[in-house]
Amino acid sequence: MPLLSSPTTASAPTILSTHTYPHRSVPKTSISHPINISWIVPDEYLPFLSFSDLPDNIDLFDLTDPAMAKQLEPQLEKARSNLRPPSRRMGNLALSSCPGKKVRLTGPVRGRAAINRDLDLDFARMRSFGITTLVCCLDDNELGFLGASWPKYYEAAKRHNLDIIRLPMVEGSCPETIADIHAVVQMVDDKIRQGENVLTHCRGGVGRAGLFACCWLLKNLLCLSAERAIRYVRIRRSVKAIETMRQAEFIIHYSHYVGKLLDQQQHRDLDQKAGFSVSSSPSSSLSPRPLLMAHTDHTLAVPSVSDISSLERAMRIGQANPSQTAQAL
C-alpha cells in the first residue's frame, strides 16, 4: 500500500521503503485441503473380490492397464458367473498422511507450504468414508513432532469411534521382524473381511504406510510379486511410495514368507486328499529375531523400479542357492 504524505511535506518526493518482507504463505488446513485418502482396491473390483479370488496369474497391477483389463474381462466375468453374490461386501484399505499434522508453520521450506491440520476434522472425514480402524506407523516422538501428540491423537480417535493399531517404524525404515507386520496384516484382514474400511498412515502416507499396503496386497495375492506391489501402490497413492531400498528389501522378504505359507497350504491340501491328518491351518514359523537386512541406510531416496526388480531377482537367486546370496546382493 503506498505511503501517504503529510500536508507539510506535500511538495517533497515520497520515499517508498525498498525493504522486502519474507513471503508467508497461507497454511494448508483440513478445511482448505481436506486430507487426501487413497484407496488401494478400485471400487469397481470390490463386489467381485468380496466373493472370489482373482483368476490365477492375474493381479491388480495387470488391471491398471486398460488394454490388459479389457483382455482379462472374459476371465473375470466367468469367475463372477460361477459364484453367488456375497452376503457382505468386503471393506477396503486406504492410505493418508498423518491426521492433525502441523509442519513448517513459520513459513515454506524449499517451496513446500506450511501445513496446519486439525485432528477432529481429519478423523471426521475418515469416518465419513466408513473407516473404522487406523494403522498408525508413527511412534510417540514423531507424533509429537508433527503436532499430533499421542494423548491428543488417542482422545480424538476415541471421540470419532476409531480403533487404533500401532505399528511404529523409523522414517525410511521398516518393522524389525516379519512377525511384527504379519500380525497387523492379519488383524486388518479380519476387519476388511467383515466389511470395514481400514486406513494406514505415516507422516506423508507414502513410505511406511506404502510398505504396509504392499504387504497386505501380497498376503491376499492381490499382487503377485514385491515389485508389482510397489508399482501398484505407486499408481494408487504416489510415485514416491516406498522411499528406500531398505523398505523395498523388507517387502521382498515378506513376499518370500507369503510364498512359504502358500507352499505349506498346498502340502496340507495334498495330505488331506491322501487321507492324512493335518492341522487346521499352515504353521507360520516366524522368528522373533530382527531380519538380517542387506540395506541398512534409511535415508530417503526413492528407488527406481529397475533397482527394485534387480534386488528381487538377486534375493530370489539367493533363496534358491544361499551360498550365492552375498554375491547376488
CSV table of C-alpha atoms in Angstrom, one decimal:
chain,number,residue,atom,x,y,z
A,1,MET,CA,0.0,0.0,0.0
A,2,PRO,CA,1.6,3.4,-0.9
A,3,LEU,CA,2.7,5.8,1.8
A,4,LEU,CA,0.5,8.9,2.4
A,5,SER,CA,2.5,12.2,2.7
A,6,SER,CA,1.6,14.7,5.3
A,7,PRO,CA,0.3,18.2,4.4
A,8,THR,CA,3.6,19.9,5.4
A,9,THR,CA,5.7,17.7,3.1
A,10,ALA,CA,3.3,17.6,0.2
A,11,SER,CA,5.9,19.1,-2.2
A,12,ALA,CA,8.6,16.7,-1.1
A,13,PRO,CA,9.1,13.5,-3.1
A,14,THR,CA,7.5,10.4,-1.4
A,15,ILE,CA,10.1,7.9,-0.3
A,16,LEU,CA,9.0,4.3,-0.5
A,17,SER,CA,10.7,1.7,1.6
A,18,THR,CA,12.7,-0.8,-0.5
A,19,HIS,CA,12.8,-3.4,2.3
A,20,THR,CA,11.1,-6.6,1.3
A,21,TYR,CA,9.5,-8.9,3.9
A,22,PRO,CA,9.6,-12.6,3.6
A,23,HIS,CA,6.5,-14.1,1.9
A,24,ARG,CA,4.4,-16.0,4.3
A,25,SER,CA,2.1,-18.5,2.6
A,26,VAL,CA,-1.3,-19.4,3.9
A,27,PRO,CA,-1.0,-22.8,5.6
A,28,LYS,CA,-2.9,-25.8,4.1
A,29,THR,CA,-5.6,-26.8,6.6
A,30,SER,CA,-8.1,-29.6,7.0
A,31,ILE,CA,-10.7,-27.2,5.5
A,32,SER,CA,-8.7,-25.7,2.6
A,33,HIS,CA,-7.1,-29.1,1.8
A,34,PRO,CA,-9.2,-32.0,3.1
A,35,ILE,CA,-6.9,-34.9,4.0
A,36,ASN,CA,-6.2,-36.9,0.8
A,37,ILE,CA,-7.4,-40.5,1.2
A,38,SER,CA,-6.1,-43.1,-1.4
A,39,TRP,CA,-8.0,-46.4,-1.7
A,40,ILE,CA,-5.9,-49.4,-2.6
A,41,VAL,CA,-8.6,-51.5,-4.3
A,42,PRO,CA,-10.6,-49.8,-7.1
A,43,ASP,CA,-14.2,-49.6,-6.1
A,44,GLU,CA,-15.4,-51.4,-9.2
A,45,TYR,CA,-13.5,-54.6,-8.2
A,46,LEU,CA,-14.7,-54.8,-4.6
A,47,PRO,CA,-18.0,-56.6,-5.4
A,48,PHE,CA,-16.1,-59.3,-7.3
A,49,LEU,CA,-13.3,-59.7,-4.7
A,50,SER,CA,-15.9,-60.0,-2.0
A,51,PHE,CA,-16.8,-63.5,-3.2
A,52,SER,CA,-13.9,-64.6,-5.4
A,53,ASP,CA,-10.2,-64.5,-5.7
A,54,LEU,CA,-8.7,-63.1,-8.9
A,55,PRO,CA,-8.1,-65.8,-11.6
A,56,ASP,CA,-4.7,-67.4,-11.4
A,57,ASN,CA,-1.8,-65.3,-12.7
A,58,ILE,CA,-3.8,-62.1,-12.7
A,59,ASP,CA,-3.3,-59.4,-10.1
A,60,LEU,CA,-4.4,-55.8,-9.6
A,61,PHE,CA,-1.3,-54.4,-11.3
A,62,ASP,CA,-2.4,-56.2,-14.5
A,63,LEU,CA,-5.8,-54.4,-14.3
A,64,THR,CA,-4.2,-50.9,-14.2
A,65,ASP,CA,-3.5,-51.3,-17.9
A,66,PRO,CA,-6.8,-50.6,-19.7
A,67,ALA,CA,-5.9,-52.8,-22.6
A,68,MET,CA,-5.0,-55.7,-20.3
A,69,ALA,CA,-8.1,-55.1,-18.2
A,70,LYS,CA,-10.3,-55.4,-21.3
A,71,GLN,CA,-8.4,-58.5,-22.4
A,72,LEU,CA,-8.9,-60.1,-18.9
A,73,GLU,CA,-12.6,-59.2,-18.6
A,74,PRO,CA,-13.9,-62.6,-20.0
A,75,GLN,CA,-12.0,-64.4,-17.3
A,76,LEU,CA,-13.3,-62.1,-14.6
A,77,GLU,CA,-16.8,-62.4,-15.9
A,78,LYS,CA,-16.5,-66.2,-16.0
A,79,ALA,CA,-15.4,-66.2,-12.4
A,80,ARG,CA,-18.3,-63.9,-11.5
A,81,SER,CA,-20.9,-66.2,-13.1
A,82,ASN,CA,-19.7,-69.3,-11.2
A,83,LEU,CA,-20.3,-67.8,-7.8
A,84,ARG,CA,-23.2,-66.4,-5.8
A,85,PRO,CA,-23.2,-62.8,-4.7
A,86,PRO,CA,-21.7,-62.3,-1.2
A,87,SER,CA,-23.8,-61.6,1.8
A,88,ARG,CA,-21.4,-58.9,2.8
A,89,ARG,CA,-19.2,-56.7,0.6
A,90,MET,CA,-15.6,-56.6,1.7
A,91,GLY,CA,-14.0,-53.4,3.1
A,92,ASN,CA,-11.0,-51.6,1.7
A,93,LEU,CA,-7.6,-50.4,2.7
A,94,ALA,CA,-6.7,-46.7,2.4
A,95,LEU,CA,-3.6,-44.6,2.8
A,96,SER,CA,-3.2,-41.0,4.0
A,97,SER,CA,-0.7,-38.6,5.6
A,98,CYS,CA,-0.7,-38.1,9.4
A,99,PRO,CA,-4.0,-36.6,10.6
A,100,GLY,CA,-3.6,-33.4,12.6
A,101,LYS,CA,-0.2,-32.8,11.1
A,102,LYS,CA,1.4,-29.4,11.7
A,103,VAL,CA,4.7,-28.6,10.0
A,104,ARG,CA,6.6,-25.6,8.6
A,105,LEU,CA,4.3,-23.2,10.4
A,106,THR,CA,7.0,-20.4,10.3
A,107,GLY,CA,6.8,-20.4,6.5
A,108,PRO,CA,7.5,-22.5,3.4
A,109,VAL,CA,10.7,-24.7,3.3
A,110,ARG,CA,12.2,-25.4,-0.1
A,111,GLY,CA,9.0,-24.4,-1.7
A,112,ARG,CA,6.8,-26.6,0.5
A,113,ALA,CA,3.9,-24.9,2.1
A,114,ALA,CA,3.0,-24.8,5.8
A,115,ILE,CA,0.5,-27.4,7.0
A,116,ASN,CA,-1.8,-26.9,9.9
A,117,ARG,CA,-4.3,-29.7,10.1
A,118,ASP,CA,-6.9,-30.5,12.7
A,119,LEU,CA,-7.3,-33.9,14.2
A,120,ASP,CA,-11.0,-33.8,14.7
A,121,LEU,CA,-11.7,-32.6,11.2
A,122,ASP,CA,-9.3,-35.2,9.7
A,123,PHE,CA,-10.8,-38.0,11.8
A,124,ALA,CA,-14.4,-36.9,10.9
A,125,ARG,CA,-13.5,-37.0,7.2
A,126,MET,CA,-12.1,-40.5,7.6
A,127,ARG,CA,-15.3,-41.7,9.4
A,128,SER,CA,-17.4,-40.2,6.6
A,129,PHE,CA,-15.8,-42.7,4.3
A,130,GLY,CA,-16.7,-45.6,6.6
A,131,ILE,CA,-13.2,-46.0,8.0
A,132,THR,CA,-13.3,-47.7,11.4
A,133,THR,CA,-9.6,-48.5,12.2
A,134,LEU,CA,-6.3,-46.8,11.8
A,135,VAL,CA,-2.9,-48.4,11.5
A,136,CYS,CA,-0.5,-45.7,12.8
A,137,CYS,CA,3.1,-46.2,11.6
A,138,LEU,CA,4.5,-43.4,13.8
A,139,ASP,CA,5.9,-43.6,17.4
A,140,ASP,CA,5.0,-41.2,20.1
A,141,ASN,CA,8.0,-38.9,19.5
A,142,GLU,CA,7.2,-38.5,15.8
A,143,LEU,CA,3.5,-37.9,16.5
A,144,GLY,CA,4.5,-35.2,19.0
A,145,PHE,CA,6.9,-33.6,16.5
A,146,LEU,CA,4.1,-33.5,13.9
A,147,GLY,CA,1.8,-31.7,16.4
A,148,ALA,CA,-0.5,-34.7,17.0
A,149,SER,CA,0.8,-35.9,20.3
A,150,TRP,CA,-0.2,-39.4,21.3
A,151,PRO,CA,-2.6,-38.4,24.1
A,152,LYS,CA,-4.4,-35.9,21.7
A,153,TYR,CA,-4.4,-38.4,18.9
A,154,TYR,CA,-5.8,-41.1,21.1
A,155,GLU,CA,-8.6,-39.0,22.6
A,156,ALA,CA,-9.6,-37.6,19.2
A,157,ALA,CA,-9.8,-41.1,17.8
A,158,LYS,CA,-12.0,-42.2,20.7
A,159,ARG,CA,-14.3,-39.3,20.1
A,160,HIS,CA,-14.8,-40.5,16.5
A,161,ASN,CA,-15.1,-44.2,17.4
A,162,LEU,CA,-11.9,-45.1,15.6
A,163,ASP,CA,-9.8,-48.1,16.7
A,164,ILE,CA,-6.1,-47.8,16.6
A,165,ILE,CA,-3.4,-50.4,15.8
A,166,ARG,CA,0.2,-49.2,16.4
A,167,LEU,CA,2.9,-50.3,14.0
A,168,PRO,CA,5.7,-47.8,14.6
A,169,MET,CA,8.6,-47.6,12.2
A,170,VAL,CA,11.6,-45.2,11.9
A,171,GLU,CA,11.2,-42.9,8.9
A,172,GLY,CA,12.6,-44.6,5.7
A,173,SER,CA,12.8,-48.0,7.5
A,174,CYS,CA,10.6,-51.0,8.2
A,175,PRO,CA,9.5,-53.3,11.1
A,176,GLU,CA,12.2,-55.3,12.8
A,177,THR,CA,10.6,-58.6,12.1
A,178,ILE,CA,8.2,-60.2,9.6
A,179,ALA,CA,6.1,-61.3,12.7
A,180,ASP,CA,5.5,-57.6,13.6
A,181,ILE,CA,3.9,-56.7,10.3
A,182,HIS,CA,2.2,-60.1,9.7
A,183,ALA,CA,0.2,-59.9,12.9
A,184,VAL,CA,-1.1,-56.5,11.9
A,185,VAL,CA,-1.9,-57.6,8.4
A,186,GLN,CA,-4.0,-60.4,9.8
A,187,MET,CA,-5.8,-58.1,12.1
A,188,VAL,CA,-6.6,-55.7,9.2
A,189,ASP,CA,-7.7,-58.7,7.1
A,190,ASP,CA,-10.2,-59.7,9.7
A,191,LYS,CA,-11.6,-56.1,9.7
A,192,ILE,CA,-11.8,-55.9,5.9
A,193,ARG,CA,-13.5,-59.3,5.6
A,194,GLN,CA,-16.2,-58.0,7.9
A,195,GLY,CA,-16.8,-55.1,5.6
A,196,GLU,CA,-14.9,-52.5,7.5
A,197,ASN,CA,-12.5,-49.9,5.9
A,198,VAL,CA,-9.1,-49.6,7.4
A,199,LEU,CA,-6.7,-46.6,6.9
A,200,THR,CA,-2.9,-46.8,7.4
A,201,HIS,CA,-0.8,-43.7,7.7
A,202,CYS,CA,2.7,-42.5,8.5
A,203,ARG,CA,4.0,-38.9,8.1
A,204,GLY,CA,3.2,-38.5,4.4
A,205,GLY,CA,1.4,-41.7,3.7
A,206,VAL,CA,3.9,-43.0,1.0
A,207,GLY,CA,6.8,-44.7,2.6
A,208,ARG,CA,6.0,-46.7,5.8
A,209,ALA,CA,2.2,-46.7,5.0
A,210,GLY,CA,3.0,-47.8,1.5
A,211,LEU,CA,5.1,-50.6,2.8
A,212,PHE,CA,2.2,-51.9,4.9
A,213,ALA,CA,-0.1,-51.7,1.9
A,214,CYS,CA,2.3,-53.7,-0.2
A,215,CYS,CA,2.5,-56.4,2.4
A,216,TRP,CA,-1.3,-56.5,2.6
A,217,LEU,CA,-1.6,-56.9,-1.1
A,218,LEU,CA,0.9,-59.7,-1.2
A,219,LYS,CA,-0.7,-61.6,1.7
A,220,ASN,CA,-4.0,-61.5,-0.2
A,221,LEU,CA,-2.5,-62.4,-3.5
A,222,LEU,CA,-3.8,-59.1,-5.0
A,223,CYS,CA,-0.2,-58.5,-6.3
A,224,LEU,CA,2.0,-61.4,-7.2
A,225,SER,CA,5.5,-60.1,-6.6
A,226,ALA,CA,7.0,-57.4,-4.4
A,227,GLU,CA,8.0,-55.3,-7.5
A,228,ARG,CA,4.4,-55.4,-8.8
A,229,ALA,CA,3.0,-54.5,-5.4
A,230,ILE,CA,5.3,-51.5,-5.2
A,231,ARG,CA,4.5,-50.4,-8.7
A,232,TYR,CA,0.8,-50.8,-8.0
A,233,VAL,CA,0.9,-48.7,-4.8
A,234,ARG,CA,2.8,-46.0,-6.7
A,235,ILE,CA,-0.1,-45.9,-9.1
A,236,ARG,CA,-2.7,-45.8,-6.4
A,237,ARG,CA,-1.0,-43.4,-4.0
A,238,SER,CA,2.2,-41.7,-5.1
A,239,VAL,CA,5.1,-42.2,-7.5
A,240,LYS,CA,7.3,-41.7,-4.3
A,241,ALA,CA,5.7,-44.7,-2.5
A,242,ILE,CA,8.4,-46.9,-0.9
A,243,GLU,CA,11.1,-44.4,-0.2
A,244,THR,CA,14.2,-46.5,0.4
A,245,MET,CA,15.8,-49.8,-0.8
A,246,ARG,CA,15.6,-51.0,2.8
A,247,GLN,CA,11.8,-50.8,2.6
A,248,ALA,CA,11.8,-52.5,-0.8
A,249,GLU,CA,14.0,-55.3,0.6
A,250,PHE,CA,11.6,-55.8,3.6
A,251,ILE,CA,8.7,-56.1,1.2
A,252,ILE,CA,10.6,-58.8,-0.8
A,253,HIS,CA,11.3,-60.7,2.4
A,254,TYR,CA,7.6,-60.6,3.2
A,255,SER,CA,6.8,-61.8,-0.3
A,256,HIS,CA,9.0,-64.8,0.2
A,257,TYR,CA,7.3,-65.5,3.5
A,258,VAL,CA,3.9,-65.5,1.9
A,259,GLY,CA,5.3,-67.9,-0.8
A,260,LYS,CA,6.3,-70.3,2.0
A,261,LEU,CA,2.8,-70.1,3.5
A,262,LEU,CA,1.3,-71.0,0.1
A,263,ASP,CA,3.7,-73.9,-0.2
A,264,GLN,CA,2.6,-75.2,3.2
A,265,GLN,CA,-1.0,-74.8,2.3
A,266,GLN,CA,-0.5,-76.8,-0.9
A,267,HIS,CA,1.2,-79.6,1.0
A,268,ARG,CA,-1.6,-79.6,3.5
A,269,ASP,CA,-4.2,-79.9,0.7
A,270,LEU,CA,-2.3,-82.9,-0.8
A,271,ASP,CA,-2.0,-84.6,2.5
A,272,GLN,CA,-5.7,-84.1,3.2
A,273,LYS,CA,-6.6,-85.6,-0.2
A,274,ALA,CA,-4.4,-88.6,0.7
A,275,GLY,CA,-6.3,-89.1,3.9
A,276,PHE,CA,-3.6,-87.9,6.3
A,277,SER,CA,-4.5,-85.9,9.4
A,278,VAL,CA,-3.5,-82.3,9.1
A,279,SER,CA,-3.6,-79.2,11.2
A,280,SER,CA,-6.4,-76.6,10.7
A,281,SER,CA,-4.0,-74.0,9.3
A,282,PRO,CA,-0.5,-73.9,7.9
A,283,SER,CA,2.2,-73.2,10.5
A,284,SER,CA,3.9,-70.0,10.1
A,285,SER,CA,7.4,-70.3,11.7
A,286,LEU,CA,8.2,-66.7,12.4
A,287,SER,CA,11.5,-65.8,14.1
A,288,PRO,CA,11.2,-63.1,16.8
A,289,ARG,CA,14.7,-62.0,15.9
A,290,PRO,CA,15.2,-59.0,13.6
A,291,LEU,CA,15.7,-59.7,9.9
A,292,LEU,CA,19.2,-59.6,8.6
A,293,MET,CA,18.9,-56.8,6.1
A,294,ALA,CA,21.5,-56.1,3.4
A,295,HIS,CA,20.3,-52.4,3.2
A,296,THR,CA,20.9,-50.6,6.5
A,297,ASP,CA,20.6,-47.0,5.2
A,298,HIS,CA,17.1,-45.5,5.6
A,299,THR,CA,17.9,-42.1,4.2
A,300,LEU,CA,15.0,-41.1,1.9
A,301,ALA,CA,16.0,-41.8,-1.8
A,302,VAL,CA,13.1,-43.3,-3.8
A,303,PRO,CA,14.4,-46.4,-5.5
A,304,SER,CA,13.8,-47.0,-9.2
A,305,VAL,CA,11.7,-49.9,-10.5
A,306,SER,CA,14.8,-51.3,-12.2
A,307,ASP,CA,16.7,-51.3,-8.9
A,308,ILE,CA,13.8,-53.0,-7.1
A,309,SER,CA,13.5,-55.6,-9.8
A,310,SER,CA,17.2,-56.3,-9.7
A,311,LEU,CA,17.1,-56.7,-5.9
A,312,GLU,CA,14.1,-59.0,-6.1
A,313,ARG,CA,15.8,-61.2,-8.7
A,314,ALA,CA,19.0,-61.3,-6.6
A,315,MET,CA,17.1,-62.3,-3.5
A,316,ARG,CA,15.3,-65.0,-5.4
A,317,ILE,CA,18.6,-66.4,-6.5
A,318,GLY,CA,19.9,-66.2,-3.0
A,319,GLN,CA,16.8,-68.0,-1.7
A,320,ALA,CA,17.3,-70.9,-4.2
A,321,ASN,CA,21.1,-71.0,-3.5
A,322,PRO,CA,22.0,-69.5,-0.2
A,323,SER,CA,25.7,-69.6,-1.0
A,324,GLN,CA,25.2,-67.0,-3.7
A,325,THR,CA,23.2,-64.6,-1.6
A,326,ALA,CA,26.0,-62.2,-0.7
A,327,GLN,CA,27.4,-62.2,-4.2
A,328,ALA,CA,23.9,-61.6,-5.7
A,329,LEU,CA,23.2,-58.7,-3.4
